[in-house]
């Protein structure tokens, strides 16, 4: 079958760290679906976000462990849109494999003086994942596990708040749980994380990320084609680093 899932996540981000939003996030929302052998599922997730405050911002704040410093500059707020196309195939024993292709576009909304922080758009890191999902016996519980790698197909623009990629091979893991209250309503939760797995060619490391979500879904018809859901997502990313430099205003909650 074919499943198209439009997803819009609007986040309230602390202004002091908003400029470092990494898009095309590796978020796995639980579906409670166990793929049948040979079943193909297709999904499209989209996100939109606005970050920054010109009255507050004076530029990246950098801590240099060698004692140097970097002057502050005016930074424009950003409007970011991302989309992720994913396709998965069901395998025996409740396993499935999937591949995802993200695309990210970032635009400044006002004048910007920060070198390297330019409008940019393009493909992010392609991910290849393995998933296992299974209904627990005769209970109302579904459990899922996922893990895989991200390929360095996305560009890392040094000095830009939007990292389309990690710059090197990375890893992604996740766990999902769904409790079905009745044939039409279910509660769902997930947790996951991602990080760079190998050194980058220029020693620029995008911060590791962890996230968790909780939500509910409702379908007017049991096993029907229409599903309505509401999800709360909390996500944290560590600061970026390059050699002895720590980019304090990168990372976000």
JSON list of N, CA and C in Angstrom, two decimals, residues 93-141:
[
{"chain": "A", "resi": 93, "resn": "UNK", "atom": "N", "xyz": [9.79, -11.85, 9.47]},
{"chain": "A", "resi": 93, "resn": "UNK", "atom": "CA", "xyz": [10.07, -11.75, 10.91]},
{"chain": "A", "resi": 93, "resn": "UNK", "atom": "C", "xyz": [9.86, -10.34, 11.44]},
{"chain": "A", "resi": 94, "resn": "UNK", "atom": "N", "xyz": [8.91, -9.59, 10.88]},
{"chain": "A", "resi": 94, "resn": "UNK", "atom": "CA", "xyz": [8.54, -8.26, 11.36]},
{"chain": "A", "resi": 94, "resn": "UNK", "atom": "C", "xyz": [9.64, -7.21, 11.15]},
{"chain": "A", "resi": 95, "resn": "UNK", "atom": "N", "xyz": [10.56, -7.47, 10.24]},
{"chain": "A", "resi": 95, "resn": "UNK", "atom": "CA", "xyz": [11.61, -6.50, 9.92]},
{"chain": "A", "resi": 95, "resn": "UNK", "atom": "C", "xyz": [11.22, -5.69, 8.68]},
{"chain": "A", "resi": 96, "resn": "UNK", "atom": "N", "xyz": [11.86, -4.53, 8.55]},
{"chain": "A", "resi": 96, "resn": "UNK", "atom": "CA", "xyz": [11.69, -3.69, 7.37]},
{"chain": "A", "resi": 96, "resn": "UNK", "atom": "C", "xyz": [12.96, -2.90, 7.15]},
{"chain": "A", "resi": 97, "resn": "UNK", "atom": "N", "xyz": [13.23, -2.53, 5.92]},
{"chain": "A", "resi": 97, "resn": "UNK", "atom": "CA", "xyz": [14.36, -1.65, 5.60]},
{"chain": "A", "resi": 97, "resn": "UNK", "atom": "C", "xyz": [13.82, -0.42, 4.91]},
{"chain": "A", "resi": 98, "resn": "UNK", "atom": "N", "xyz": [14.49, 0.71, 5.11]},
{"chain": "A", "resi": 98, "resn": "UNK", "atom": "CA", "xyz": [14.01, 1.95, 4.51]},
{"chain": "A", "resi": 98, "resn": "UNK", "atom": "C", "xyz": [15.17, 2.84, 4.12]},
{"chain": "A", "resi": 99, "resn": "UNK", "atom": "N", "xyz": [14.90, 3.76, 3.22]},
{"chain": "A", "resi": 99, "resn": "UNK", "atom": "CA", "xyz": [15.86, 4.78, 2.83]},
{"chain": "A", "resi": 99, "resn": "UNK", "atom": "C", "xyz": [15.12, 6.11, 2.78]},
{"chain": "A", "resi": 100, "resn": "UNK", "atom": "N", "xyz": [15.78, 7.18, 3.24]},
{"chain": "A", "resi": 100, "resn": "UNK", "atom": "CA", "xyz": [15.14, 8.49, 3.28]},
{"chain": "A", "resi": 100, "resn": "UNK", "atom": "C", "xyz": [16.04, 9.53, 2.65]},
{"chain": "A", "resi": 101, "resn": "UNK", "atom": "N", "xyz": [15.41, 10.46, 1.92]},
{"chain": "A", "resi": 101, "resn": "UNK", "atom": "CA", "xyz": [16.12, 11.54, 1.24]},
{"chain": "A", "resi": 101, "resn": "UNK", "atom": "C", "xyz": [15.55, 12.87, 1.73]},
{"chain": "A", "resi": 102, "resn": "UNK", "atom": "N", "xyz": [16.31, 13.63, 2.54]},
{"chain": "A", "resi": 102, "resn": "UNK", "atom": "CA", "xyz": [15.82, 14.93, 3.01]},
{"chain": "A", "resi": 102, "resn": "UNK", "atom": "C", "xyz": [16.27, 16.07, 2.09]},
{"chain": "A", "resi": 103, "resn": "UNK", "atom": "N", "xyz": [15.49, 17.15, 2.10]},
{"chain": "A", "resi": 103, "resn": "UNK", "atom": "CA", "xyz": [15.84, 18.37, 1.37]},
{"chain": "A", "resi": 103, "resn": "UNK", "atom": "C", "xyz": [15.57, 19.56, 2.28]},
{"chain": "A", "resi": 104, "resn": "UNK", "atom": "N", "xyz": [16.51, 20.49, 2.32]},
{"chain": "A", "resi": 104, "resn": "UNK", "atom": "CA", "xyz": [16.42, 21.62, 3.25]},
{"chain": "A", "resi": 104, "resn": "UNK", "atom": "C", "xyz": [16.61, 22.94, 2.48]},
{"chain": "A", "resi": 105, "resn": "UNK", "atom": "N", "xyz": [15.80, 23.93, 2.83]},
{"chain": "A", "resi": 105, "resn": "UNK", "atom": "CA", "xyz": [15.94, 25.28, 2.26]},
{"chain": "A", "resi": 105, "resn": "UNK", "atom": "C", "xyz": [15.89, 26.29, 3.39]},
{"chain": "A", "resi": 106, "resn": "UNK", "atom": "N", "xyz": [16.89, 27.20, 3.45]},
{"chain": "A", "resi": 106, "resn": "UNK", "atom": "CA", "xyz": [16.97, 28.22, 4.50]},
{"chain": "A", "resi": 106, "resn": "UNK", "atom": "C", "xyz": [17.12, 29.60, 3.86]},
{"chain": "A", "resi": 107, "resn": "UNK", "atom": "N", "xyz": [16.31, 30.57, 4.35]},
{"chain": "A", "resi": 107, "resn": "UNK", "atom": "CA", "xyz": [16.33, 31.92, 3.81]},
{"chain": "A", "resi": 107, "resn": "UNK", "atom": "C", "xyz": [16.43, 32.92, 4.96]},
{"chain": "A", "resi": 108, "resn": "UNK", "atom": "N", "xyz": [17.21, 33.98, 4.75]},
{"chain": "A", "resi": 108, "resn": "UNK", "atom": "CA", "xyz": [17.26, 35.08, 5.72]},
{"chain": "A", "resi": 108, "resn": "UNK", "atom": "C", "xyz": [16.04, 35.98, 5.54]},
{"chain": "A", "resi": 109, "resn": "UNK", "atom": "N", "xyz": [15.57, 36.54, 6.63]},
{"chain": "A", "resi": 109, "resn": "UNK", "atom": "CA", "xyz": [14.41, 37.43, 6.56]},
{"chain": "A", "resi": 109, "resn": "UNK", "atom": "C", "xyz": [14.79, 38.89, 6.65]},
{"chain": "A", "resi": 110, "resn": "UNK", "atom": "N", "xyz": [16.04, 39.20, 7.04]},
{"chain": "A", "resi": 110, "resn": "UNK", "atom": "CA", "xyz": [16.50, 40.58, 7.15]},
{"chain": "A", "resi": 110, "resn": "UNK", "atom": "C", "xyz": [17.98, 40.64, 6.78]},
{"chain": "A", "resi": 111, "resn": "UNK", "atom": "N", "xyz": [18.57, 41.83, 6.89]},
{"chain": "A", "resi": 111, "resn": "UNK", "atom": "CA", "xyz": [19.98, 42.02, 6.58]},
{"chain": "A", "resi": 111, "resn": "UNK", "atom": "C", "xyz": [20.84, 41.14, 7.48]},
{"chain": "A", "resi": 112, "resn": "UNK", "atom": "N", "xyz": [21.90, 40.58, 6.91]},
{"chain": "A", "resi": 112, "resn": "UNK", "atom": "CA", "xyz": [22.77, 39.67, 7.65]},
{"chain": "A", "resi": 112, "resn": "UNK", "atom": "C", "xyz": [24.23, 40.02, 7.40]},
{"chain": "A", "resi": 113, "resn": "UNK", "atom": "N", "xyz": [25.04, 40.13, 8.47]},
{"chain": "A", "resi": 113, "resn": "UNK", "atom": "CA", "xyz": [26.45, 40.50, 8.35]},
{"chain": "A", "resi": 113, "resn": "UNK", "atom": "C", "xyz": [27.40, 39.35, 8.64]},
{"chain": "A", "resi": 114, "resn": "UNK", "atom": "N", "xyz": [26.87, 38.18, 8.94]},
{"chain": "A", "resi": 114, "resn": "UNK", "atom": "CA", "xyz": [27.71, 37.06, 9.36]},
{"chain": "A", "resi": 114, "resn": "UNK", "atom": "C", "xyz": [28.33, 36.37, 8.17]},
{"chain": "A", "resi": 115, "resn": "UNK", "atom": "N", "xyz": [29.68, 36.37, 8.04]},
{"chain": "A", "resi": 115, "resn": "UNK", "atom": "CA", "xyz": [30.32, 35.67, 6.93]},
{"chain": "A", "resi": 115, "resn": "UNK", "atom": "C", "xyz": [29.99, 34.19, 6.95]},
{"chain": "A", "resi": 116, "resn": "UNK", "atom": "N", "xyz": [29.69, 33.65, 5.79]},
{"chain": "A", "resi": 116, "resn": "UNK", "atom": "CA", "xyz": [29.39, 32.23, 5.69]},
{"chain": "A", "resi": 116, "resn": "UNK", "atom": "C", "xyz": [27.95, 31.87, 5.95]},
{"chain": "A", "resi": 117, "resn": "UNK", "atom": "N", "xyz": [27.21, 32.78, 6.62]},
{"chain": "A", "resi": 117, "resn": "UNK", "atom": "CA", "xyz": [25.80, 32.51, 6.93]},
{"chain": "A", "resi": 117, "resn": "UNK", "atom": "C", "xyz": [24.97, 33.04, 5.76]},
{"chain": "A", "resi": 118, "resn": "UNK", "atom": "N", "xyz": [24.76, 32.21, 4.77]},
{"chain": "A", "resi": 118, "resn": "UNK", "atom": "CA", "xyz": [24.11, 32.63, 3.54]},
{"chain": "A", "resi": 118, "resn": "UNK", "atom": "C", "xyz": [22.88, 31.77, 3.29]},
{"chain": "A", "resi": 119, "resn": "UNK", "atom": "N", "xyz": [21.96, 32.28, 2.47]},
{"chain": "A", "resi": 119, "resn": "UNK", "atom": "CA", "xyz": [20.83, 31.46, 2.04]},
{"chain": "A", "resi": 119, "resn": "UNK", "atom": "C", "xyz": [21.38, 30.19, 1.40]},
{"chain": "A", "resi": 120, "resn": "UNK", "atom": "N", "xyz": [20.81, 29.06, 1.76]},
{"chain": "A", "resi": 120, "resn": "UNK", "atom": "CA", "xyz": [21.27, 27.83, 1.13]},
{"chain": "A", "resi": 120, "resn": "UNK", "atom": "C", "xyz": [20.15, 26.81, 1.09]},
{"chain": "A", "resi": 121, "resn": "UNK", "atom": "N", "xyz": [20.23, 25.93, 0.12]},
{"chain": "A", "resi": 121, "resn": "UNK", "atom": "CA", "xyz": [19.24, 24.86, -0.01]},
{"chain": "A", "resi": 121, "resn": "UNK", "atom": "C", "xyz": [19.88, 23.70, -0.74]},
{"chain": "A", "resi": 122, "resn": "UNK", "atom": "N", "xyz": [19.40, 22.52, -0.46]},
{"chain": "A", "resi": 122, "resn": "UNK", "atom": "CA", "xyz": [19.95, 21.34, -1.11]},
{"chain": "A", "resi": 122, "resn": "UNK", "atom": "C", "xyz": [19.61, 20.07, -0.35]},
{"chain": "A", "resi": 123, "resn": "UNK", "atom": "N", "xyz": [20.13, 18.97, -0.84]},
{"chain": "A", "resi": 123, "resn": "UNK", "atom": "CA", "xyz": [19.89, 17.65, -0.26]},
{"chain": "A", "resi": 123, "resn": "UNK", "atom": "C", "xyz": [20.64, 17.52, 1.07]},
{"chain": "A", "resi": 124, "resn": "UNK", "atom": "N", "xyz": [20.02, 16.87, 2.03]},
{"chain": "A", "resi": 124, "resn": "UNK", "atom": "CA", "xyz": [20.65, 16.56, 3.30]},
{"chain": "A", "resi": 124, "resn": "UNK", "atom": "C", "xyz": [21.28, 15.18, 3.29]},
{"chain": "A", "resi": 125, "resn": "UNK", "atom": "N", "xyz": [21.59, 14.67, 4.47]},
{"chain": "A", "resi": 125, "resn": "UNK", "atom": "CA", "xyz": [22.20, 13.34, 4.58]},
{"chain": "A", "resi": 125, "resn": "UNK", "atom": "C", "xyz": [21.17, 12.25, 4.31]},
{"chain": "A", "resi": 126, "resn": "UNK", "atom": "N", "xyz": [21.44, 11.42, 3.32]},
{"chain": "A", "resi": 126, "resn": "UNK", "atom": "CA", "xyz": [20.59, 10.26, 3.05]},
{"chain": "A", "resi": 126, "resn": "UNK", "atom": "C", "xyz": [20.76, 9.25, 4.17]},
{"chain": "A", "resi": 127, "resn": "UNK", "atom": "N", "xyz": [19.66, 8.66, 4.64]},
{"chain": "A", "resi": 127, "resn": "UNK", "atom": "CA", "xyz": [19.74, 7.66, 5.70]},
{"chain": "A", "resi": 127, "resn": "UNK", "atom": "C", "xyz": [19.25, 6.31, 5.19]},
{"chain": "A", "resi": 128, "resn": "UNK", "atom": "N", "xyz": [19.88, 5.26, 5.70]},
{"chain": "A", "resi": 128, "resn": "UNK", "atom": "CA", "xyz": [19.47, 3.88, 5.42]},
{"chain": "A", "resi": 128, "resn": "UNK", "atom": "C", "xyz": [19.22, 3.21, 6.76]},
{"chain": "A", "resi": 129, "resn": "UNK", "atom": "N", "xyz": [17.99, 2.71, 6.96]},
{"chain": "A", "resi": 129, "resn": "UNK", "atom": "CA", "xyz": [17.59, 2.24, 8.28]},
{"chain": "A", "resi": 129, "resn": "UNK", "atom": "C", "xyz": [17.05, 0.82, 8.23]},
{"chain": "A", "resi": 130, "resn": "UNK", "atom": "N", "xyz": [17.21, 0.11, 9.35]},
{"chain": "A", "resi": 130, "resn": "UNK", "atom": "CA", "xyz": [16.54, -1.16, 9.56]},
{"chain": "A", "resi": 130, "resn": "UNK", "atom": "C", "xyz": [15.57, -0.99, 10.72]},
{"chain": "A", "resi": 131, "resn": "UNK", "atom": "N", "xyz": [14.39, -1.57, 10.60]},
{"chain": "A", "resi": 131, "resn": "UNK", "atom": "CA", "xyz": [13.38, -1.45, 11.65]},
{"chain": "A", "resi": 131, "resn": "UNK", "atom": "C", "xyz": [12.79, -2.82, 11.98]},
{"chain": "A", "resi": 132, "resn": "UNK", "atom": "N", "xyz": [12.47, -2.98, 13.27]},
{"chain": "A", "resi": 132, "resn": "UNK", "atom": "CA", "xyz": [11.75, -4.16, 13.72]},
{"chain": "A", "resi": 132, "resn": "UNK", "atom": "C", "xyz": [10.56, -3.70, 14.53]},
{"chain": "A", "resi": 133, "resn": "UNK", "atom": "N", "xyz": [9.38, -4.22, 14.21]},
{"chain": "A", "resi": 133, "resn": "UNK", "atom": "CA", "xyz": [8.18, -3.84, 14.94]},
{"chain": "A", "resi": 133, "resn": "UNK", "atom": "C", "xyz": [7.28, -5.02, 15.13]},
{"chain": "A", "resi": 134, "resn": "UNK", "atom": "N", "xyz": [6.69, -5.13, 16.32]},
{"chain": "A", "resi": 134, "resn": "UNK", "atom": "CA", "xyz": [5.88, -6.31, 16.59]},
{"chain": "A", "resi": 134, "resn": "UNK", "atom": "C", "xyz": [4.81, -6.01, 17.63]},
{"chain": "A", "resi": 135, "resn": "UNK", "atom": "N", "xyz": [3.62, -6.54, 17.43]},
{"chain": "A", "resi": 135, "resn": "UNK", "atom": "CA", "xyz": [2.57, -6.49, 18.43]},
{"chain": "A", "resi": 135, "resn": "UNK", "atom": "C", "xyz": [2.92, -7.49, 19.53]},
{"chain": "A", "resi": 136, "resn": "UNK", "atom": "N", "xyz": [2.81, -7.09, 20.78]},
{"chain": "A", "resi": 136, "resn": "UNK", "atom": "CA", "xyz": [3.23, -7.94, 21.90]},
{"chain": "A", "resi": 136, "resn": "UNK", "atom": "C", "xyz": [2.09, -8.90, 22.25]},
{"chain": "A", "resi": 137, "resn": "UNK", "atom": "N", "xyz": [2.22, -10.14, 21.75]},
{"chain": "A", "resi": 137, "resn": "UNK", "atom": "CA", "xyz": [1.25, -11.17, 22.06]},
{"chain": "A", "resi": 137, "resn": "UNK", "atom": "C", "xyz": [-0.17, -10.75, 21.76]},
{"chain": "A", "resi": 138, "resn": "UNK", "atom": "N", "xyz": [-1.09, -11.02, 22.72]},
{"chain": "A", "resi": 138, "resn": "UNK", "atom": "CA", "xyz": [-2.49, -10.64, 22.58]},
{"chain": "A", "resi": 138, "resn": "UNK", "atom": "C", "xyz": [-2.78, -9.30, 23.26]},
{"chain": "A", "resi": 139, "resn": "UNK", "atom": "N", "xyz": [-1.72, -8.61, 23.69]},
{"chain": "A", "resi": 139, "resn": "UNK", "atom": "CA", "xyz": [-1.91, -7.35, 24.40]},
{"chain": "A", "resi": 139, "resn": "UNK", "atom": "C", "xyz": [-2.22, -6.22, 23.42]},
{"chain": "A", "resi": 140, "resn": "UNK", "atom": "N", "xyz": [-2.39, -5.02, 23.98]},
{"chain": "A", "resi": 140, "resn": "UNK", "atom": "CA", "xyz": [-2.67, -3.83, 23.17]},
{"chain": "A", "resi": 140, "resn": "UNK", "atom": "C", "xyz": [-1.39, -3.04, 22.87]},
{"chain": "A", "resi": 141, "resn": "UNK", "atom": "N", "xyz": [-0.23, -3.65, 23.14]},
{"chain": "A", "resi": 141, "resn": "UNK", "atom": "CA", "xyz": [1.05, -2.96, 22.98]},
{"chain": "A", "resi": 141, "resn": "UNK", "atom": "C", "xyz": [1.71, -3.32, 21.65]}
]
